[in-house]
PDB file of C-alpha atoms in Angstrom:
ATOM      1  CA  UNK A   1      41.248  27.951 -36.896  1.00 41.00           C
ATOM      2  CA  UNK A   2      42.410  26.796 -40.431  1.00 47.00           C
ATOM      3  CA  UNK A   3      40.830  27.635 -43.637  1.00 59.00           C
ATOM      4  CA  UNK A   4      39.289  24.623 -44.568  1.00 72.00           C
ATOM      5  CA  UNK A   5      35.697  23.998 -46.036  1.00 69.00           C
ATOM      6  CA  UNK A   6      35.111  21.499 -43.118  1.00 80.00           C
ATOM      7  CA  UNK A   7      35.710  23.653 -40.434  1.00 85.00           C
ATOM      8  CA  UNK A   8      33.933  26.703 -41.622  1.00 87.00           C
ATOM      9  CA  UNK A   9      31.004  24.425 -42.444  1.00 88.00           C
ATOM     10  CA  UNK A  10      31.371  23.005 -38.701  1.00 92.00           C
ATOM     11  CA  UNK A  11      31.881  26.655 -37.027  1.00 95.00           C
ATOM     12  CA  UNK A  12      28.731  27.516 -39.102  1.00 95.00           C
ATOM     13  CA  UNK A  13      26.386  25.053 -37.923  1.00 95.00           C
ATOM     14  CA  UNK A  14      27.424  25.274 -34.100  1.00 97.00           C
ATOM     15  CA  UNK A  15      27.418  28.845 -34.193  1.00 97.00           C
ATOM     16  CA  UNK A  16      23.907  28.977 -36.216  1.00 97.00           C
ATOM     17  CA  UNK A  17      22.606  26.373 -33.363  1.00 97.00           C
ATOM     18  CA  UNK A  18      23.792  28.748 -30.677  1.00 98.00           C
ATOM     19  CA  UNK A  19      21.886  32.061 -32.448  1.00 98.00           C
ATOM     20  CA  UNK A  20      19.345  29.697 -33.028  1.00 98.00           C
ATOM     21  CA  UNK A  21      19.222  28.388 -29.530  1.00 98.00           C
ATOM     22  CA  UNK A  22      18.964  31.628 -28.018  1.00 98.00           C
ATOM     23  CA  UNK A  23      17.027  33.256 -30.382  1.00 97.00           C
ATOM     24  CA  UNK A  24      13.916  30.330 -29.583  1.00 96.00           C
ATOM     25  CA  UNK A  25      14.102  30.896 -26.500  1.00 97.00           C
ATOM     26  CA  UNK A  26      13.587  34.765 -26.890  1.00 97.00           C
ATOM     27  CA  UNK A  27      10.479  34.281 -29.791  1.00 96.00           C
ATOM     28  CA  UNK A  28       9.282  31.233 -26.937  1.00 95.00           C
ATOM     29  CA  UNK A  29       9.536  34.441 -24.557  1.00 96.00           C
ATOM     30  CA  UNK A  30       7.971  37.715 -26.268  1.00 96.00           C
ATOM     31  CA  UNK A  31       5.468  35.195 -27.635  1.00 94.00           C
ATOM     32  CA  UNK A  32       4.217  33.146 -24.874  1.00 93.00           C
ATOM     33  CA  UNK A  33       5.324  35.186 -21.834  1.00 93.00           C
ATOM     34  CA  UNK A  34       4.364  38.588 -23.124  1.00 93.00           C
ATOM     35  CA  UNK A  35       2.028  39.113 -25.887  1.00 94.00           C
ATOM     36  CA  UNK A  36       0.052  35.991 -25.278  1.00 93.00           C
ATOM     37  CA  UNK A  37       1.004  35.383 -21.545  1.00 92.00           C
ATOM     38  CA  UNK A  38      -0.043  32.134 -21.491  1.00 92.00           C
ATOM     39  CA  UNK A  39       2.938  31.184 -18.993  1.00 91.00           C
ATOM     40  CA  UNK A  40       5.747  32.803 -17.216  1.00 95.00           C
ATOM     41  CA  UNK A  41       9.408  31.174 -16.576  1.00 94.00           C
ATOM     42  CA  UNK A  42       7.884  30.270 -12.816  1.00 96.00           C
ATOM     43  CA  UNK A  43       4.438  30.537 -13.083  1.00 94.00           C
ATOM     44  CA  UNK A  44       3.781  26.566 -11.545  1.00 94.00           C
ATOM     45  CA  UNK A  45       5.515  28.074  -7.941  1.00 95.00           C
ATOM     46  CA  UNK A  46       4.241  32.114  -8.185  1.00 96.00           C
ATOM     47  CA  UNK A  47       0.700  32.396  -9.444  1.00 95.00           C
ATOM     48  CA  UNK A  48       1.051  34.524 -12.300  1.00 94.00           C
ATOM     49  CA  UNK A  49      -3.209  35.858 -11.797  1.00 94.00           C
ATOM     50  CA  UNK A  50      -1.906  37.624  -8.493  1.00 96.00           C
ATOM     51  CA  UNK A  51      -0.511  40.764  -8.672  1.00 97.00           C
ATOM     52  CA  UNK A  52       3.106  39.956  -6.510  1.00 97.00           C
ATOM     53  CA  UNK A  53       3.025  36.689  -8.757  1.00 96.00           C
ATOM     54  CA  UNK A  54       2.980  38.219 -11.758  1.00 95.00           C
ATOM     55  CA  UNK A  55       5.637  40.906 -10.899  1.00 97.00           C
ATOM     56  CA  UNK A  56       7.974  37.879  -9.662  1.00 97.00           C
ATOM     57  CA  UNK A  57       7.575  35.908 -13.308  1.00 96.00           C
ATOM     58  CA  UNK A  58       8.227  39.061 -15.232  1.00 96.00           C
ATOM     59  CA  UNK A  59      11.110  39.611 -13.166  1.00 97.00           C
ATOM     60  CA  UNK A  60      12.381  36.170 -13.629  1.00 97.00           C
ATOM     61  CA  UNK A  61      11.347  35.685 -17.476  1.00 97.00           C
ATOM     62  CA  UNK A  62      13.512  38.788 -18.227  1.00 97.00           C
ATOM     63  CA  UNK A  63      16.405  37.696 -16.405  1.00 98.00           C
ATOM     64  CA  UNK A  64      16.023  34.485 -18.611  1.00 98.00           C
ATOM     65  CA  UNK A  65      15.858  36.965 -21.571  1.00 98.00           C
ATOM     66  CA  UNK A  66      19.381  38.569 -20.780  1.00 98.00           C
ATOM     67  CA  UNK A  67      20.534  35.459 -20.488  1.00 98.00           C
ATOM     68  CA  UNK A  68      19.339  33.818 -23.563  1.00 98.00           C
ATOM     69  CA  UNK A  69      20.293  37.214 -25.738  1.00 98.00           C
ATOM     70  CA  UNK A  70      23.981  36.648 -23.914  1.00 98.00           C
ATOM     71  CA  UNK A  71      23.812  33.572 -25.666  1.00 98.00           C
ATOM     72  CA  UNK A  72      22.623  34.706 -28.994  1.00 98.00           C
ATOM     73  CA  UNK A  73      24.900  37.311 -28.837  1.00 98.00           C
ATOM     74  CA  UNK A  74      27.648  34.860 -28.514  1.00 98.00           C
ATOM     75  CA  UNK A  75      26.407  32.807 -31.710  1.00 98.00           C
ATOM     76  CA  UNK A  76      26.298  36.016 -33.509  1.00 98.00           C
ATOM     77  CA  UNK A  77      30.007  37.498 -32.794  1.00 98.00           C
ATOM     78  CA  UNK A  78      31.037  33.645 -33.572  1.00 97.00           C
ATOM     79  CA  UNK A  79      28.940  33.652 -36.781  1.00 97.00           C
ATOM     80  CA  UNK A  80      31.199  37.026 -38.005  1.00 96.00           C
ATOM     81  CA  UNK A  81      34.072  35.839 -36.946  1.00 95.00           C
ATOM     82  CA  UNK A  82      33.306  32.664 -39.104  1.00 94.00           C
ATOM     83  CA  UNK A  83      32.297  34.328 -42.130  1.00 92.00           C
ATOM     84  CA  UNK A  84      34.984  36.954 -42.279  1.00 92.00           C
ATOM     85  CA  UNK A  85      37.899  34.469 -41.602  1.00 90.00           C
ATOM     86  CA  UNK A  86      36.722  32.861 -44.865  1.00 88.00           C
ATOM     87  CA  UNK A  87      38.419  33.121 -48.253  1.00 87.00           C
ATOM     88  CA  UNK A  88      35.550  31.910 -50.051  1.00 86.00           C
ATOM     89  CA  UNK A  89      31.654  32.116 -49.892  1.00 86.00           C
ATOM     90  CA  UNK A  90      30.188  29.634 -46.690  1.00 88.00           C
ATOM     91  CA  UNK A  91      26.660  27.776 -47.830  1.00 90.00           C
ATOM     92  CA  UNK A  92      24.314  30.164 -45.941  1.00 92.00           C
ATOM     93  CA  UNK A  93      22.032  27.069 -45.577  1.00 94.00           C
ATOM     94  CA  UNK A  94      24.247  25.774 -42.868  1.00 94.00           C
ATOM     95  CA  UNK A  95      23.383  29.115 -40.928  1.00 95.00           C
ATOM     96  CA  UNK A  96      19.877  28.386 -41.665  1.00 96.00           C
ATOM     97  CA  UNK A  97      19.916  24.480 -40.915  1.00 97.00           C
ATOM     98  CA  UNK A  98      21.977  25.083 -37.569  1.00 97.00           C
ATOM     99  CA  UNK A  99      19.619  28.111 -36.354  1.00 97.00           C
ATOM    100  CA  UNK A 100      16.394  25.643 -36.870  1.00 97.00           C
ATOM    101  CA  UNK A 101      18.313  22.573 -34.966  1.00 98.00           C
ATOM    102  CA  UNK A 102      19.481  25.053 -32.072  1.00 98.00           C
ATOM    103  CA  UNK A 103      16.060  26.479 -31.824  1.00 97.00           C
ATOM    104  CA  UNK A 104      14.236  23.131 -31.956  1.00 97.00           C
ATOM    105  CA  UNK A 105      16.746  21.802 -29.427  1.00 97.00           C
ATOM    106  CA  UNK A 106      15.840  24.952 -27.044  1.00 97.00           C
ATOM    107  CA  UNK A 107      11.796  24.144 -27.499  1.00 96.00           C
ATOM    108  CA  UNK A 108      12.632  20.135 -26.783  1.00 96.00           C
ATOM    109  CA  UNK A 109      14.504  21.112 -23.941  1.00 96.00           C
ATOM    110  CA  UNK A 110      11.682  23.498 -22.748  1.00 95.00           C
ATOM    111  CA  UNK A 111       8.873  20.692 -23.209  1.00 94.00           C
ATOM    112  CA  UNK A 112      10.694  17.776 -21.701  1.00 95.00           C
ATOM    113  CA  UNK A 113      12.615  19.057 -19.137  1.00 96.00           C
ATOM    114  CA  UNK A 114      10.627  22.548 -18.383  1.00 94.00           C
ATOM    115  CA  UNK A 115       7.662  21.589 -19.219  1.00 92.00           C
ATOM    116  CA  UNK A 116       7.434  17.594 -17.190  1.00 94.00           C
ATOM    117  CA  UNK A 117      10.853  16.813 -15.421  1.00 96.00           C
ATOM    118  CA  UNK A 118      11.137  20.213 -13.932  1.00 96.00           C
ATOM    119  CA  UNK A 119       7.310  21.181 -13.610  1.00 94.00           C
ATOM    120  CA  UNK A 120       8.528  25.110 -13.916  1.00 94.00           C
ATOM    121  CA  UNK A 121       5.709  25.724 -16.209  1.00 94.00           C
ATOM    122  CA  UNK A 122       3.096  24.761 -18.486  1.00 92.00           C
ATOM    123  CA  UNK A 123       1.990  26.003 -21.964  1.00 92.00           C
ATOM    124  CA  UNK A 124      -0.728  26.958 -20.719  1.00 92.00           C
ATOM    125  CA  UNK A 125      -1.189  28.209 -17.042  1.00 88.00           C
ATOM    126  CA  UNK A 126      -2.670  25.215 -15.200  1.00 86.00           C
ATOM    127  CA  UNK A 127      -2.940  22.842 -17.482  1.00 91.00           C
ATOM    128  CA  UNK A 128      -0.912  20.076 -19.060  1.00 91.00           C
ATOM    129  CA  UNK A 129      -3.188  19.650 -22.205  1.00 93.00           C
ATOM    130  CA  UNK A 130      -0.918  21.525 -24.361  1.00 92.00           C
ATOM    131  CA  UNK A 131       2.652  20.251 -23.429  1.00 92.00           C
ATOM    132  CA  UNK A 132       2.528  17.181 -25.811  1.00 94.00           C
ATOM    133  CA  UNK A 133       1.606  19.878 -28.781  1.00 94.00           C
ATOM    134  CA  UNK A 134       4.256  21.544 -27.959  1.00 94.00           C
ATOM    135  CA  UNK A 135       6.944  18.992 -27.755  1.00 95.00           C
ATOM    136  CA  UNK A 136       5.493  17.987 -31.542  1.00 96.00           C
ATOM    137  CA  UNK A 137       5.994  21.237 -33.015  1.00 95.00           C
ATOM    138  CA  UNK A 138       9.482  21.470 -31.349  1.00 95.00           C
ATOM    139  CA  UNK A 139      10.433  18.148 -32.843  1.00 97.00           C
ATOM    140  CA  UNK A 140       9.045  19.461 -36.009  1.00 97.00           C
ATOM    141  CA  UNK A 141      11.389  22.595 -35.751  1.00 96.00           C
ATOM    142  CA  UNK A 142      14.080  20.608 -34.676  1.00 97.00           C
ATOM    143  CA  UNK A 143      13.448  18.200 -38.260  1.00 97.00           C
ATOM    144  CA  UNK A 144      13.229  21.226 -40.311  1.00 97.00           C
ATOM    145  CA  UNK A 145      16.661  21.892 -39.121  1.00 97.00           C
ATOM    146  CA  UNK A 146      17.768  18.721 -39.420  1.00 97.00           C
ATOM    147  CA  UNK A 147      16.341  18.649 -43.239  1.00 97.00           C
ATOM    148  CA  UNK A 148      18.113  21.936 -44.032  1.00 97.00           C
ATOM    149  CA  UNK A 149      20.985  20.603 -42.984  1.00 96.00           C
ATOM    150  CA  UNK A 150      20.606  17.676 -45.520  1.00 96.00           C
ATOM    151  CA  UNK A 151      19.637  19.849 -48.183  1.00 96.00           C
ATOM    152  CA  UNK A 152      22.973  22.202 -47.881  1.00 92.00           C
ATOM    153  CA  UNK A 153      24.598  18.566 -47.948  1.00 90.00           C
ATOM    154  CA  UNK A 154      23.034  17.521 -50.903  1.00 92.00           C
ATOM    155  CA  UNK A 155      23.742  20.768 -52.384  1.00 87.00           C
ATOM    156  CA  UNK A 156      27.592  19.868 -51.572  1.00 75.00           C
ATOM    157  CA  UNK A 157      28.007  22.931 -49.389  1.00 54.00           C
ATOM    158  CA  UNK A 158      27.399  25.980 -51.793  1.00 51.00           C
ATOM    159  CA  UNK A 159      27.580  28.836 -51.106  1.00 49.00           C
ATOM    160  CA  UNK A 160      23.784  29.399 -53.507  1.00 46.00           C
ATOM    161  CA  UNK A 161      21.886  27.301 -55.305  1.00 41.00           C
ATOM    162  CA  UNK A 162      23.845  27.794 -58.489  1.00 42.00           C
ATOM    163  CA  UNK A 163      27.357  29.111 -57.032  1.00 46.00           C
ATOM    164  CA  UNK A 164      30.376  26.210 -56.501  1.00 47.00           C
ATOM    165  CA  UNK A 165      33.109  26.319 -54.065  1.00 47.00           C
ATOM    166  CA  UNK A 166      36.203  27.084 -55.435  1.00 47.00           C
ATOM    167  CA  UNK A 167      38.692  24.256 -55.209  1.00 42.00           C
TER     168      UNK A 167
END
């Protein structure tokens, strides 16, 4: 990988969008699978109110869990490769930016695909009256990324708010 500003910025906002990509999915999990437990990976096929149906989802929304910190994990030893490679401060706002896109990407994915293609699940066991909500916010995640990204643009890639590159 060569030292230039444009590939650090690039390595920074696909690595951010993997963290960030597996990192929504695991807040979409503990949130909604565990501590709410308003839906399970499977809970349209194994009725999550019976006691063998509920065992199943757990079994299957950890399994999804490994897999999604595996992924994280990945974005993270990318990230520190990234960074320490560089010979000059990276615009952390890239991180930030790429984490909100890859996590907003993960929650479209989930609403769309999960959610109506697939029919694995809804936001709320048995019924569909939440999906559209959560496509919104997930589109509204997936802006906020999108406007971060902008703003470390606008910015012209520093490193802080009042800290240049060096050229």
């Amino acid at each position: 990988m060569s030292d230039t500003v444009d590939d650090h910025r690039r390595s920074l906002l696909v690595w951010g969008g993997v963290l960030g990509f597996g990192l929504g999915a695991l807040v979409d999990v503990m949130v909604f699978h565990q501590v709410f437990q308003t839906h399970h990976l499977l809970s349209s096929f194994y009725d999550p109110m019976t006691y063998d149906g509920l065992r199943t989802n757990v079994m299957f929304d950890g399994l999804f869990s490994l897999a999604m910190l595996g992924i994280a994990g990945v974005g993270m030893v990318m990230l520190w490769r990234t960074v320490n490679r560089a010979t000059r401060p990276l615009p952390s706002l890239v991180v930030v930016g790429g984490g909100l896109v890859g996590a907003g990407v993960f929650n479209v994915y989930d609403g769309i695909v999960d959610h109506y293609l697939l029919g694995l699940h809804d936001v709320v066991h048995g019924t569909e009256a939440y999906n559209p909500h959560w496509v919104v916010v997930s589109l509204l995640m997936l802006g906020a990324g999108l406007a971060t990204l902008w703003l470390a643009e606008r910015r012209g890639g520093r490193a802080t708010a009042t800290e240049k590159p060096a050229d």
